[in-house]
Amino acid sequence: MSRTPARLDDLDLAILTAMHEYQKAGILELSRRTRVARATVQSRIARMEEAGVIASYDPQIDVTAAGFDVQAFVTLEIAQGALEEVGVDLEAIPGVLEAYATTGTGDVLCRIGADSHAGLQAVLLSIDRTSSVVRSHSVVVLSTVVPHRTLPLLRTLTPAGSSKAPAYRSAH
């Protein structure tokens, strides 16, 4: 099911920024920080949740800080038509943090984590044992250059127009 992309305006971006900067803030605190009515913030958040812009409220977990300081990216070549099967196989391997179907020389790109190089090897062997994987190629992460982020990209959007919230309009 594909969704129509949400049209975000300056107030939506301000709310998302405040949510990012003050991750434990509730609706009232977000209302104070964006200088708009609590009901406005609540309805904007509900609209962005419904549109899928706000996909979850899971905590961002740093697996390195949790003891899994070896990470790698693995490109998989899979058997023709085996994308669904490889997805099921990869979900069963705890060290697979995420996986994406891709274009190019590989079919699937995975990010994996492990507590040691021996643990990394065990995850790689588990991936290679799956019946749908034909070949894999891995590269070990040495350090993070740019951490996961979304706000810089969202800020490049042309806002959908001015906010209807009078307090926000007059403050900006």
mmCIF file with all atom_site columns, C-alpha atoms in Angstrom:
data_model
loop_
_atom_site.group_PDB
_atom_site.id
_atom_site.type_symbol
_atom_site.label_atom_id
_atom_site.label_alt_id
_atom_site.label_comp_id
_atom_site.label_asym_id
_atom_site.label_entity_id
_atom_site.label_seq_id
_atom_site.pdbx_PDB_ins_code
_atom_site.Cartn_x
_atom_site.Cartn_y
_atom_site.Cartn_z
_atom_site.occupancy
_atom_site.B_iso_or_equiv
_atom_site.pdbx_formal_charge
_atom_site.auth_seq_id
_atom_site.auth_comp_id
_atom_site.auth_asym_id
_atom_site.auth_atom_id
_atom_site.pdbx_PDB_model_num
ATOM 1   C CA . MET A 1 1   ? 0.000  0.000   0.000  1.00 0.00 ? 1   MET A CA 1
ATOM 2   C CA . SER A 1 2   ? 1.583  3.273   -1.047 1.00 0.00 ? 2   SER A CA 1
ATOM 3   C CA . ARG A 1 3   ? 0.721  6.513   0.631  1.00 0.00 ? 3   ARG A CA 1
ATOM 4   C CA . THR A 1 4   ? 0.489  9.961   -0.822 1.00 0.00 ? 4   THR A CA 1
ATOM 5   C CA . PRO A 1 5   ? 3.457  11.925  0.544  1.00 0.00 ? 5   PRO A CA 1
ATOM 6   C CA . ALA A 1 6   ? 2.449  14.348  3.269  1.00 0.00 ? 6   ALA A CA 1
ATOM 7   C CA . ARG A 1 7   ? 2.808  18.032  2.519  1.00 0.00 ? 7   ARG A CA 1
ATOM 8   C CA . LEU A 1 8   ? 4.696  19.443  5.472  1.00 0.00 ? 8   LEU A CA 1
ATOM 9   C CA . ASP A 1 9   ? 4.671  23.141  6.280  1.00 0.00 ? 9   ASP A CA 1
ATOM 10  C CA . ASP A 1 10  ? 6.923  25.226  8.522  1.00 0.00 ? 10  ASP A CA 1
ATOM 11  C CA . LEU A 1 11  ? 4.903  24.370  11.644 1.00 0.00 ? 11  LEU A CA 1
ATOM 12  C CA . ASP A 1 12  ? 5.117  20.635  10.920 1.00 0.00 ? 12  ASP A CA 1
ATOM 13  C CA . LEU A 1 13  ? 8.895  20.978  10.552 1.00 0.00 ? 13  LEU A CA 1
ATOM 14  C CA . ALA A 1 14  ? 9.075  23.006  13.783 1.00 0.00 ? 14  ALA A CA 1
ATOM 15  C CA . ILE A 1 15  ? 7.127  20.305  15.630 1.00 0.00 ? 15  ILE A CA 1
ATOM 16  C CA . LEU A 1 16  ? 9.328  17.543  14.197 1.00 0.00 ? 16  LEU A CA 1
ATOM 17  C CA . THR A 1 17  ? 12.446 19.521  15.128 1.00 0.00 ? 17  THR A CA 1
ATOM 18  C CA . ALA A 1 18  ? 11.188 20.016  18.680 1.00 0.00 ? 18  ALA A CA 1
ATOM 19  C CA . MET A 1 19  ? 10.319 16.311  18.912 1.00 0.00 ? 19  MET A CA 1
ATOM 20  C CA . HIS A 1 20  ? 13.835 15.460  17.761 1.00 0.00 ? 20  HIS A CA 1
ATOM 21  C CA . GLU A 1 21  ? 15.607 17.925  20.069 1.00 0.00 ? 21  GLU A CA 1
ATOM 22  C CA . TYR A 1 22  ? 13.444 17.197  23.126 1.00 0.00 ? 22  TYR A CA 1
ATOM 23  C CA . GLN A 1 23  ? 12.635 13.533  22.657 1.00 0.00 ? 23  GLN A CA 1
ATOM 24  C CA . LYS A 1 24  ? 10.923 13.096  26.016 1.00 0.00 ? 24  LYS A CA 1
ATOM 25  C CA . ALA A 1 25  ? 8.697  16.153  25.591 1.00 0.00 ? 25  ALA A CA 1
ATOM 26  C CA . GLY A 1 26  ? 4.952  15.665  25.720 1.00 0.00 ? 26  GLY A CA 1
ATOM 27  C CA . ILE A 1 27  ? 2.318  17.559  23.774 1.00 0.00 ? 27  ILE A CA 1
ATOM 28  C CA . LEU A 1 28  ? 2.210  20.438  26.293 1.00 0.00 ? 28  LEU A CA 1
ATOM 29  C CA . GLU A 1 29  ? 5.982  20.946  26.175 1.00 0.00 ? 29  GLU A CA 1
ATOM 30  C CA . LEU A 1 30  ? 5.988  20.778  22.368 1.00 0.00 ? 30  LEU A CA 1
ATOM 31  C CA . SER A 1 31  ? 3.194  23.355  22.391 1.00 0.00 ? 31  SER A CA 1
ATOM 32  C CA . ARG A 1 32  ? 5.304  25.675  24.540 1.00 0.00 ? 32  ARG A CA 1
ATOM 33  C CA . ARG A 1 33  ? 8.408  25.232  22.412 1.00 0.00 ? 33  ARG A CA 1
ATOM 34  C CA . THR A 1 34  ? 6.608  25.859  19.115 1.00 0.00 ? 34  THR A CA 1
ATOM 35  C CA . ARG A 1 35  ? 4.347  28.568  20.575 1.00 0.00 ? 35  ARG A CA 1
ATOM 36  C CA . VAL A 1 36  ? 1.121  27.066  19.260 1.00 0.00 ? 36  VAL A CA 1
ATOM 37  C CA . ALA A 1 37  ? -1.960 25.680  20.954 1.00 0.00 ? 37  ALA A CA 1
ATOM 38  C CA . ARG A 1 38  ? -1.731 22.210  22.430 1.00 0.00 ? 38  ARG A CA 1
ATOM 39  C CA . ALA A 1 39  ? -4.669 21.038  20.283 1.00 0.00 ? 39  ALA A CA 1
ATOM 40  C CA . THR A 1 40  ? -2.871 22.265  17.155 1.00 0.00 ? 40  THR A CA 1
ATOM 41  C CA . VAL A 1 41  ? 0.287  20.336  18.037 1.00 0.00 ? 41  VAL A CA 1
ATOM 42  C CA . GLN A 1 42  ? -1.754 17.253  18.873 1.00 0.00 ? 42  GLN A CA 1
ATOM 43  C CA . SER A 1 43  ? -3.701 17.364  15.589 1.00 0.00 ? 43  SER A CA 1
ATOM 44  C CA . ARG A 1 44  ? -0.531 17.986  13.539 1.00 0.00 ? 44  ARG A CA 1
ATOM 45  C CA . ILE A 1 45  ? 1.203  15.028  15.183 1.00 0.00 ? 45  ILE A CA 1
ATOM 46  C CA . ALA A 1 46  ? -1.855 12.826  14.599 1.00 0.00 ? 46  ALA A CA 1
ATOM 47  C CA . ARG A 1 47  ? -1.912 13.868  10.921 1.00 0.00 ? 47  ARG A CA 1
ATOM 48  C CA . MET A 1 48  ? 1.817  13.111  10.533 1.00 0.00 ? 48  MET A CA 1
ATOM 49  C CA . GLU A 1 49  ? 1.351  9.723   12.264 1.00 0.00 ? 49  GLU A CA 1
ATOM 50  C CA . GLU A 1 50  ? -1.546 8.855   9.963  1.00 0.00 ? 50  GLU A CA 1
ATOM 51  C CA . ALA A 1 51  ? 0.503  9.865   6.911  1.00 0.00 ? 51  ALA A CA 1
ATOM 52  C CA . GLY A 1 52  ? 3.413  7.719   8.112  1.00 0.00 ? 52  GLY A CA 1
ATOM 53  C CA . VAL A 1 53  ? 5.802  10.686  8.486  1.00 0.00 ? 53  VAL A CA 1
ATOM 54  C CA . ILE A 1 54  ? 6.132  9.808   12.173 1.00 0.00 ? 54  ILE A CA 1
ATOM 55  C CA . ALA A 1 55  ? 6.732  6.090   11.844 1.00 0.00 ? 55  ALA A CA 1
ATOM 56  C CA . SER A 1 56  ? 7.387  5.147   15.477 1.00 0.00 ? 56  SER A CA 1
ATOM 57  C CA . TYR A 1 57  ? 8.290  6.306   18.934 1.00 0.00 ? 57  TYR A CA 1
ATOM 58  C CA . ASP A 1 58  ? 10.877 3.615   19.521 1.00 0.00 ? 58  ASP A CA 1
ATOM 59  C CA . PRO A 1 59  ? 13.981 4.809   21.337 1.00 0.00 ? 59  PRO A CA 1
ATOM 60  C CA . GLN A 1 60  ? 17.058 5.216   19.171 1.00 0.00 ? 60  GLN A CA 1
ATOM 61  C CA . ILE A 1 61  ? 19.370 2.529   20.479 1.00 0.00 ? 61  ILE A CA 1
ATOM 62  C CA . ASP A 1 62  ? 23.092 2.812   19.961 1.00 0.00 ? 62  ASP A CA 1
ATOM 63  C CA . VAL A 1 63  ? 24.114 -0.817  19.520 1.00 0.00 ? 63  VAL A CA 1
ATOM 64  C CA . THR A 1 64  ? 27.764 0.127   19.957 1.00 0.00 ? 64  THR A CA 1
ATOM 65  C CA . ALA A 1 65  ? 27.064 1.545   23.417 1.00 0.00 ? 65  ALA A CA 1
ATOM 66  C CA . ALA A 1 66  ? 25.104 -1.626  24.187 1.00 0.00 ? 66  ALA A CA 1
ATOM 67  C CA . GLY A 1 67  ? 28.209 -3.757  23.554 1.00 0.00 ? 67  GLY A CA 1
ATOM 68  C CA . PHE A 1 68  ? 27.854 -4.588  19.863 1.00 0.00 ? 68  PHE A CA 1
ATOM 69  C CA . ASP A 1 69  ? 30.780 -2.502  18.650 1.00 0.00 ? 69  ASP A CA 1
ATOM 70  C CA . VAL A 1 70  ? 31.482 -4.454  15.457 1.00 0.00 ? 70  VAL A CA 1
ATOM 71  C CA . GLN A 1 71  ? 29.243 -3.519  12.554 1.00 0.00 ? 71  GLN A CA 1
ATOM 72  C CA . ALA A 1 72  ? 29.355 -4.295  8.854  1.00 0.00 ? 72  ALA A CA 1
ATOM 73  C CA . PHE A 1 73  ? 27.427 -3.735  5.666  1.00 0.00 ? 73  PHE A CA 1
ATOM 74  C CA . VAL A 1 74  ? 26.761 -6.864  3.657  1.00 0.00 ? 74  VAL A CA 1
ATOM 75  C CA . THR A 1 75  ? 25.656 -6.925  0.040  1.00 0.00 ? 75  THR A CA 1
ATOM 76  C CA . LEU A 1 76  ? 23.796 -10.087 -0.920 1.00 0.00 ? 76  LEU A CA 1
ATOM 77  C CA . GLU A 1 77  ? 23.217 -11.622 -4.290 1.00 0.00 ? 77  GLU A CA 1
ATOM 78  C CA . ILE A 1 78  ? 20.123 -13.790 -3.985 1.00 0.00 ? 78  ILE A CA 1
ATOM 79  C CA . ALA A 1 79  ? 18.390 -16.437 -6.069 1.00 0.00 ? 79  ALA A CA 1
ATOM 80  C CA . GLN A 1 80  ? 15.997 -15.091 -8.702 1.00 0.00 ? 80  GLN A CA 1
ATOM 81  C CA . GLY A 1 81  ? 12.624 -14.264 -7.121 1.00 0.00 ? 81  GLY A CA 1
ATOM 82  C CA . ALA A 1 82  ? 13.742 -15.062 -3.571 1.00 0.00 ? 82  ALA A CA 1
ATOM 83  C CA . LEU A 1 83  ? 13.329 -11.592 -2.026 1.00 0.00 ? 83  LEU A CA 1
ATOM 84  C CA . GLU A 1 84  ? 10.476 -12.583 0.274  1.00 0.00 ? 84  GLU A CA 1
ATOM 85  C CA . GLU A 1 85  ? 12.261 -15.772 1.342  1.00 0.00 ? 85  GLU A CA 1
ATOM 86  C CA . VAL A 1 86  ? 15.517 -13.960 2.079  1.00 0.00 ? 86  VAL A CA 1
ATOM 87  C CA . GLY A 1 87  ? 13.563 -11.399 4.116  1.00 0.00 ? 87  GLY A CA 1
ATOM 88  C CA . VAL A 1 88  ? 12.156 -14.148 6.318  1.00 0.00 ? 88  VAL A CA 1
ATOM 89  C CA . ASP A 1 89  ? 15.613 -15.736 6.642  1.00 0.00 ? 89  ASP A CA 1
ATOM 90  C CA . LEU A 1 90  ? 17.297 -12.439 7.564  1.00 0.00 ? 90  LEU A CA 1
ATOM 91  C CA . GLU A 1 91  ? 14.645 -11.555 10.158 1.00 0.00 ? 91  GLU A CA 1
ATOM 92  C CA . ALA A 1 92  ? 15.493 -14.817 11.938 1.00 0.00 ? 92  ALA A CA 1
ATOM 93  C CA . ILE A 1 93  ? 19.135 -13.746 12.406 1.00 0.00 ? 93  ILE A CA 1
ATOM 94  C CA . PRO A 1 94  ? 19.415 -11.408 15.448 1.00 0.00 ? 94  PRO A CA 1
ATOM 95  C CA . GLY A 1 95  ? 22.585 -9.742  14.160 1.00 0.00 ? 95  GLY A CA 1
ATOM 96  C CA . VAL A 1 96  ? 20.813 -8.385  11.072 1.00 0.00 ? 96  VAL A CA 1
ATOM 97  C CA . LEU A 1 97  ? 19.836 -4.846  12.083 1.00 0.00 ? 97  LEU A CA 1
ATOM 98  C CA . GLU A 1 98  ? 18.213 -3.821  8.795  1.00 0.00 ? 98  GLU A CA 1
ATOM 99  C CA . ALA A 1 99  ? 18.048 -4.951  5.183  1.00 0.00 ? 99  ALA A CA 1
ATOM 100 C CA . TYR A 1 100 ? 17.014 -3.240  1.952  1.00 0.00 ? 100 TYR A CA 1
ATOM 101 C CA . ALA A 1 101 ? 16.291 -4.470  -1.560 1.00 0.00 ? 101 ALA A CA 1
ATOM 102 C CA . THR A 1 102 ? 18.637 -2.558  -3.871 1.00 0.00 ? 102 THR A CA 1
ATOM 103 C CA . THR A 1 103 ? 19.575 -1.978  -7.474 1.00 0.00 ? 103 THR A CA 1
ATOM 104 C CA . GLY A 1 104 ? 23.079 -2.528  -8.797 1.00 0.00 ? 104 GLY A CA 1
ATOM 105 C CA . THR A 1 105 ? 25.368 -5.521  -8.502 1.00 0.00 ? 105 THR A CA 1
ATOM 106 C CA . GLY A 1 106 ? 23.761 -6.773  -5.297 1.00 0.00 ? 106 GLY A CA 1
ATOM 107 C CA . ASP A 1 107 ? 20.134 -7.509  -4.518 1.00 0.00 ? 107 ASP A CA 1
ATOM 108 C CA . VAL A 1 108 ? 19.972 -6.799  -0.779 1.00 0.00 ? 108 VAL A CA 1
ATOM 109 C CA . LEU A 1 109 ? 22.048 -4.518  1.449  1.00 0.00 ? 109 LEU A CA 1
ATOM 110 C CA . CYS A 1 110 ? 22.170 -5.412  5.155  1.00 0.00 ? 110 CYS A CA 1
ATOM 111 C CA . ARG A 1 111 ? 23.605 -3.692  8.190  1.00 0.00 ? 111 ARG A CA 1
ATOM 112 C CA . ILE A 1 112 ? 24.690 -6.180  10.804 1.00 0.00 ? 112 ILE A CA 1
ATOM 113 C CA . GLY A 1 113 ? 26.018 -5.884  14.326 1.00 0.00 ? 113 GLY A CA 1
ATOM 114 C CA . ALA A 1 114 ? 28.056 -8.156  16.568 1.00 0.00 ? 114 ALA A CA 1
ATOM 115 C CA . ASP A 1 115 ? 29.873 -8.077  19.885 1.00 0.00 ? 115 ASP A CA 1
ATOM 116 C CA . SER A 1 116 ? 33.200 -9.203  18.406 1.00 0.00 ? 116 SER A CA 1
ATOM 117 C CA . HIS A 1 117 ? 34.881 -10.223 15.178 1.00 0.00 ? 117 HIS A CA 1
ATOM 118 C CA . ALA A 1 118 ? 34.052 -13.836 16.006 1.00 0.00 ? 118 ALA A CA 1
ATOM 119 C CA . GLY A 1 119 ? 30.435 -12.775 16.474 1.00 0.00 ? 119 GLY A CA 1
ATOM 120 C CA . LEU A 1 120 ? 30.544 -10.959 13.122 1.00 0.00 ? 120 LEU A CA 1
ATOM 121 C CA . GLN A 1 121 ? 31.850 -14.115 11.469 1.00 0.00 ? 121 GLN A CA 1
ATOM 122 C CA . ALA A 1 122 ? 29.028 -16.131 13.040 1.00 0.00 ? 122 ALA A CA 1
ATOM 123 C CA . VAL A 1 123 ? 26.410 -13.701 11.661 1.00 0.00 ? 123 VAL A CA 1
ATOM 124 C CA . LEU A 1 124 ? 28.034 -13.763 8.211  1.00 0.00 ? 124 LEU A CA 1
ATOM 125 C CA . LEU A 1 125 ? 28.043 -17.570 8.226  1.00 0.00 ? 125 LEU A CA 1
ATOM 126 C CA . SER A 1 126 ? 24.374 -17.608 9.254  1.00 0.00 ? 126 SER A CA 1
ATOM 127 C CA . ILE A 1 127 ? 23.539 -15.320 6.342  1.00 0.00 ? 127 ILE A CA 1
ATOM 128 C CA . ASP A 1 128 ? 25.561 -17.422 3.893  1.00 0.00 ? 128 ASP A CA 1
ATOM 129 C CA . ARG A 1 129 ? 23.807 -20.606 5.061  1.00 0.00 ? 129 ARG A CA 1
ATOM 130 C CA . THR A 1 130 ? 20.393 -19.357 3.976  1.00 0.00 ? 130 THR A CA 1
ATOM 131 C CA . SER A 1 131 ? 19.232 -21.165 0.855  1.00 0.00 ? 131 SER A CA 1
ATOM 132 C CA . SER A 1 132 ? 18.313 -17.985 -1.027 1.00 0.00 ? 132 SER A CA 1
ATOM 133 C CA . VAL A 1 133 ? 21.742 -16.298 -0.695 1.00 0.00 ? 133 VAL A CA 1
ATOM 134 C CA . VAL A 1 134 ? 24.010 -17.026 -3.648 1.00 0.00 ? 134 VAL A CA 1
ATOM 135 C CA . ARG A 1 135 ? 26.937 -14.764 -2.688 1.00 0.00 ? 135 ARG A CA 1
ATOM 136 C CA . SER A 1 136 ? 27.729 -12.115 -0.093 1.00 0.00 ? 136 SER A CA 1
ATOM 137 C CA . HIS A 1 137 ? 30.258 -9.327  0.160  1.00 0.00 ? 137 HIS A CA 1
ATOM 138 C CA . SER A 1 138 ? 30.907 -7.526  3.439  1.00 0.00 ? 138 SER A CA 1
ATOM 139 C CA . VAL A 1 139 ? 32.676 -4.376  4.553  1.00 0.00 ? 139 VAL A CA 1
ATOM 140 C CA . VAL A 1 140 ? 33.412 -3.642  8.203  1.00 0.00 ? 140 VAL A CA 1
ATOM 141 C CA . VAL A 1 141 ? 32.439 -0.273  9.656  1.00 0.00 ? 141 VAL A CA 1
ATOM 142 C CA . LEU A 1 142 ? 35.419 1.540   11.180 1.00 0.00 ? 142 LEU A CA 1
ATOM 143 C CA . SER A 1 143 ? 33.598 4.617   12.486 1.00 0.00 ? 143 SER A CA 1
ATOM 144 C CA . THR A 1 144 ? 30.454 6.656   11.952 1.00 0.00 ? 144 THR A CA 1
ATOM 145 C CA . VAL A 1 145 ? 31.020 9.696   9.756  1.00 0.00 ? 145 VAL A CA 1
ATOM 146 C CA . VAL A 1 146 ? 27.396 10.929  9.605  1.00 0.00 ? 146 VAL A CA 1
ATOM 147 C CA . PRO A 1 147 ? 24.958 9.349   12.068 1.00 0.00 ? 147 PRO A CA 1
ATOM 148 C CA . HIS A 1 148 ? 21.390 8.488   11.099 1.00 0.00 ? 148 HIS A CA 1
ATOM 149 C CA . ARG A 1 149 ? 19.456 11.692  10.526 1.00 0.00 ? 149 ARG A CA 1
ATOM 150 C CA . THR A 1 150 ? 16.306 12.917  8.802  1.00 0.00 ? 150 THR A CA 1
ATOM 151 C CA . LEU A 1 151 ? 15.737 16.572  9.693  1.00 0.00 ? 151 LEU A CA 1
ATOM 152 C CA . PRO A 1 152 ? 18.262 18.060  7.208  1.00 0.00 ? 152 PRO A CA 1
ATOM 153 C CA . LEU A 1 153 ? 16.440 16.298  4.375  1.00 0.00 ? 153 LEU A CA 1
ATOM 154 C CA . LEU A 1 154 ? 13.008 17.359  5.620  1.00 0.00 ? 154 LEU A CA 1
ATOM 155 C CA . ARG A 1 155 ? 14.183 20.961  5.803  1.00 0.00 ? 155 ARG A CA 1
ATOM 156 C CA . THR A 1 156 ? 14.896 20.899  2.044  1.00 0.00 ? 156 THR A CA 1
ATOM 157 C CA . LEU A 1 157 ? 11.198 20.476  1.286  1.00 0.00 ? 157 LEU A CA 1
ATOM 158 C CA . THR A 1 158 ? 9.318  23.424  -0.065 1.00 0.00 ? 158 THR A CA 1
ATOM 159 C CA . PRO A 1 159 ? 6.826  24.107  2.734  1.00 0.00 ? 159 PRO A CA 1
ATOM 160 C CA . ALA A 1 160 ? 3.201  23.438  1.871  1.00 0.00 ? 160 ALA A CA 1
ATOM 161 C CA . GLY A 1 161 ? 2.266  27.006  2.745  1.00 0.00 ? 161 GLY A CA 1
ATOM 162 C CA . SER A 1 162 ? 1.994  29.038  5.853  1.00 0.00 ? 162 SER A CA 1
ATOM 163 C CA . SER A 1 163 ? 0.623  27.597  9.028  1.00 0.00 ? 163 SER A CA 1
ATOM 164 C CA . LYS A 1 164 ? -2.911 28.419  10.056 1.00 0.00 ? 164 LYS A CA 1
ATOM 165 C CA . ALA A 1 165 ? -1.779 28.707  13.673 1.00 0.00 ? 165 ALA A CA 1
ATOM 166 C CA . PRO A 1 166 ? -1.798 32.479  14.412 1.00 0.00 ? 166 PRO A CA 1
ATOM 167 C CA . ALA A 1 167 ? 0.740  32.354  17.250 1.00 0.00 ? 167 ALA A CA 1
ATOM 168 C CA . TYR A 1 168 ? 3.202  30.435  15.073 1.00 0.00 ? 168 TYR A CA 1
ATOM 169 C CA . ARG A 1 169 ? 2.686  32.777  12.081 1.00 0.00 ? 169 ARG A CA 1
ATOM 170 C CA . SER A 1 170 ? 3.372  35.892  14.143 1.00 0.00 ? 170 SER A CA 1
ATOM 171 C CA . ALA A 1 171 ? 6.438  34.400  15.840 1.00 0.00 ? 171 ALA A CA 1
ATOM 172 C CA . HIS A 1 172 ? 8.111  33.455  12.555 1.00 0.00 ? 172 HIS A CA 1
#
